[in-house]
Amino acid sequence: MAAEAERQRGLELGRRWAEHASAHELATMVSGSFDDLSQMLPADLSDHFVGGFREGLLHVWRGA
């Protein structure tokens, strides 16, 4: 259950960040690998959070 909560938190934060990011920032975050994204975000975040964050970014990037 904690993993799903982390994923949901990542989704929400990813969406909020992406709504205010520039096109260049979005392209950089979305086109990077999972490892690249993990290096950009704070080290204490879980893989579930990072995955949710990336999923949230992709959601905004695709205009869904």
PDB file of C-alpha atoms in Angstrom:
ATOM      1  CA  MET A   1       0.000   0.000   0.000  1.00  0.00           C
ATOM      2  CA  ALA A   2       2.853   2.406   0.749  1.00  0.00           C
ATOM      3  CA  ALA A   3       4.251   1.869  -2.747  1.00  0.00           C
ATOM      4  CA  GLU A   4       0.942   2.885  -4.323  1.00  0.00           C
ATOM      5  CA  ALA A   5       0.740   5.964  -2.091  1.00  0.00           C
ATOM      6  CA  GLU A   6       4.270   6.961  -3.188  1.00  0.00           C
ATOM      7  CA  ARG A   7       3.326   6.435  -6.835  1.00  0.00           C
ATOM      8  CA  GLN A   8       0.190   8.568  -6.442  1.00  0.00           C
ATOM      9  CA  ARG A   9       2.192  11.289  -4.700  1.00  0.00           C
ATOM     10  CA  GLY A  10       4.687  11.220  -7.559  1.00  0.00           C
ATOM     11  CA  LEU A  11       1.885  11.414 -10.126  1.00  0.00           C
ATOM     12  CA  GLU A  12       0.379  14.475  -8.479  1.00  0.00           C
ATOM     13  CA  LEU A  13       3.695  16.282  -8.030  1.00  0.00           C
ATOM     14  CA  GLY A  14       4.773  15.395 -11.571  1.00  0.00           C
ATOM     15  CA  ARG A  15       1.558  16.797 -13.013  1.00  0.00           C
ATOM     16  CA  ARG A  16       1.821  19.989 -10.961  1.00  0.00           C
ATOM     17  CA  TRP A  17       5.473  20.489 -11.903  1.00  0.00           C
ATOM     18  CA  ALA A  18       4.794  19.829 -15.584  1.00  0.00           C
ATOM     19  CA  GLU A  19       1.912  22.310 -15.704  1.00  0.00           C
ATOM     20  CA  HIS A  20       4.355  25.115 -14.832  1.00  0.00           C
ATOM     21  CA  ALA A  21       7.476  23.897 -16.632  1.00  0.00           C
ATOM     22  CA  SER A  22       8.794  25.365 -19.846  1.00  0.00           C
ATOM     23  CA  ALA A  23       8.753  23.299 -23.040  1.00  0.00           C
ATOM     24  CA  HIS A  24      12.523  22.841 -22.744  1.00  0.00           C
ATOM     25  CA  GLU A  25      12.255  21.605 -19.136  1.00  0.00           C
ATOM     26  CA  LEU A  26       9.499  19.176 -20.098  1.00  0.00           C
ATOM     27  CA  ALA A  27      11.466  17.811 -23.037  1.00  0.00           C
ATOM     28  CA  THR A  28      14.526  17.318 -20.853  1.00  0.00           C
ATOM     29  CA  MET A  29      12.599  15.502 -18.123  1.00  0.00           C
ATOM     30  CA  VAL A  30      10.472  13.365 -20.443  1.00  0.00           C
ATOM     31  CA  SER A  31      13.206  12.335 -22.851  1.00  0.00           C
ATOM     32  CA  GLY A  32      15.616  11.283 -20.105  1.00  0.00           C
ATOM     33  CA  SER A  33      15.879   7.696 -18.934  1.00  0.00           C
ATOM     34  CA  PHE A  34      14.545   6.516 -15.594  1.00  0.00           C
ATOM     35  CA  ASP A  35      18.128   6.710 -14.277  1.00  0.00           C
ATOM     36  CA  ASP A  36      18.553  10.271 -15.597  1.00  0.00           C
ATOM     37  CA  LEU A  37      15.361  11.326 -13.871  1.00  0.00           C
ATOM     38  CA  SER A  38      16.440   9.610 -10.653  1.00  0.00           C
ATOM     39  CA  GLN A  39      19.660  11.634 -10.701  1.00  0.00           C
ATOM     40  CA  MET A  40      17.766  14.930 -11.150  1.00  0.00           C
ATOM     41  CA  LEU A  41      15.373  14.329  -8.262  1.00  0.00           C
ATOM     42  CA  PRO A  42      16.394  14.147  -4.574  1.00  0.00           C
ATOM     43  CA  ALA A  43      18.182  10.926  -3.627  1.00  0.00           C
ATOM     44  CA  ASP A  44      15.758   9.980  -0.840  1.00  0.00           C
ATOM     45  CA  LEU A  45      12.802   9.424  -3.176  1.00  0.00           C
ATOM     46  CA  SER A  46      11.572   5.903  -3.806  1.00  0.00           C
ATOM     47  CA  ASP A  47      11.508   4.245  -7.219  1.00  0.00           C
ATOM     48  CA  HIS A  48       7.707   4.286  -6.979  1.00  0.00           C
ATOM     49  CA  PHE A  49       7.724   8.063  -6.539  1.00  0.00           C
ATOM     50  CA  VAL A  50      10.124   8.543  -9.467  1.00  0.00           C
ATOM     51  CA  GLY A  51       7.962   6.293 -11.655  1.00  0.00           C
ATOM     52  CA  GLY A  52       4.833   8.199 -10.688  1.00  0.00           C
ATOM     53  CA  PHE A  53       6.550  11.537 -11.297  1.00  0.00           C
ATOM     54  CA  ARG A  54       7.632  10.437 -14.768  1.00  0.00           C
ATOM     55  CA  GLU A  55       4.137   9.118 -15.491  1.00  0.00           C
ATOM     56  CA  GLY A  56       2.677  12.496 -14.445  1.00  0.00           C
ATOM     57  CA  LEU A  57       5.095  14.336 -16.732  1.00  0.00           C
ATOM     58  CA  LEU A  58       4.224  12.117 -19.670  1.00  0.00           C
ATOM     59  CA  HIS A  59       0.534  12.662 -19.018  1.00  0.00           C
ATOM     60  CA  VAL A  60       0.935  16.442 -19.359  1.00  0.00           C
ATOM     61  CA  TRP A  61       3.468  16.158 -22.219  1.00  0.00           C
ATOM     62  CA  ARG A  62       1.006  14.125 -24.293  1.00  0.00           C
ATOM     63  CA  GLY A  63      -1.799  16.558 -23.520  1.00  0.00           C
ATOM     64  CA  ALA A  64      -3.978  13.964 -21.884  1.00  0.00           C
TER      65      ALA A  64
END
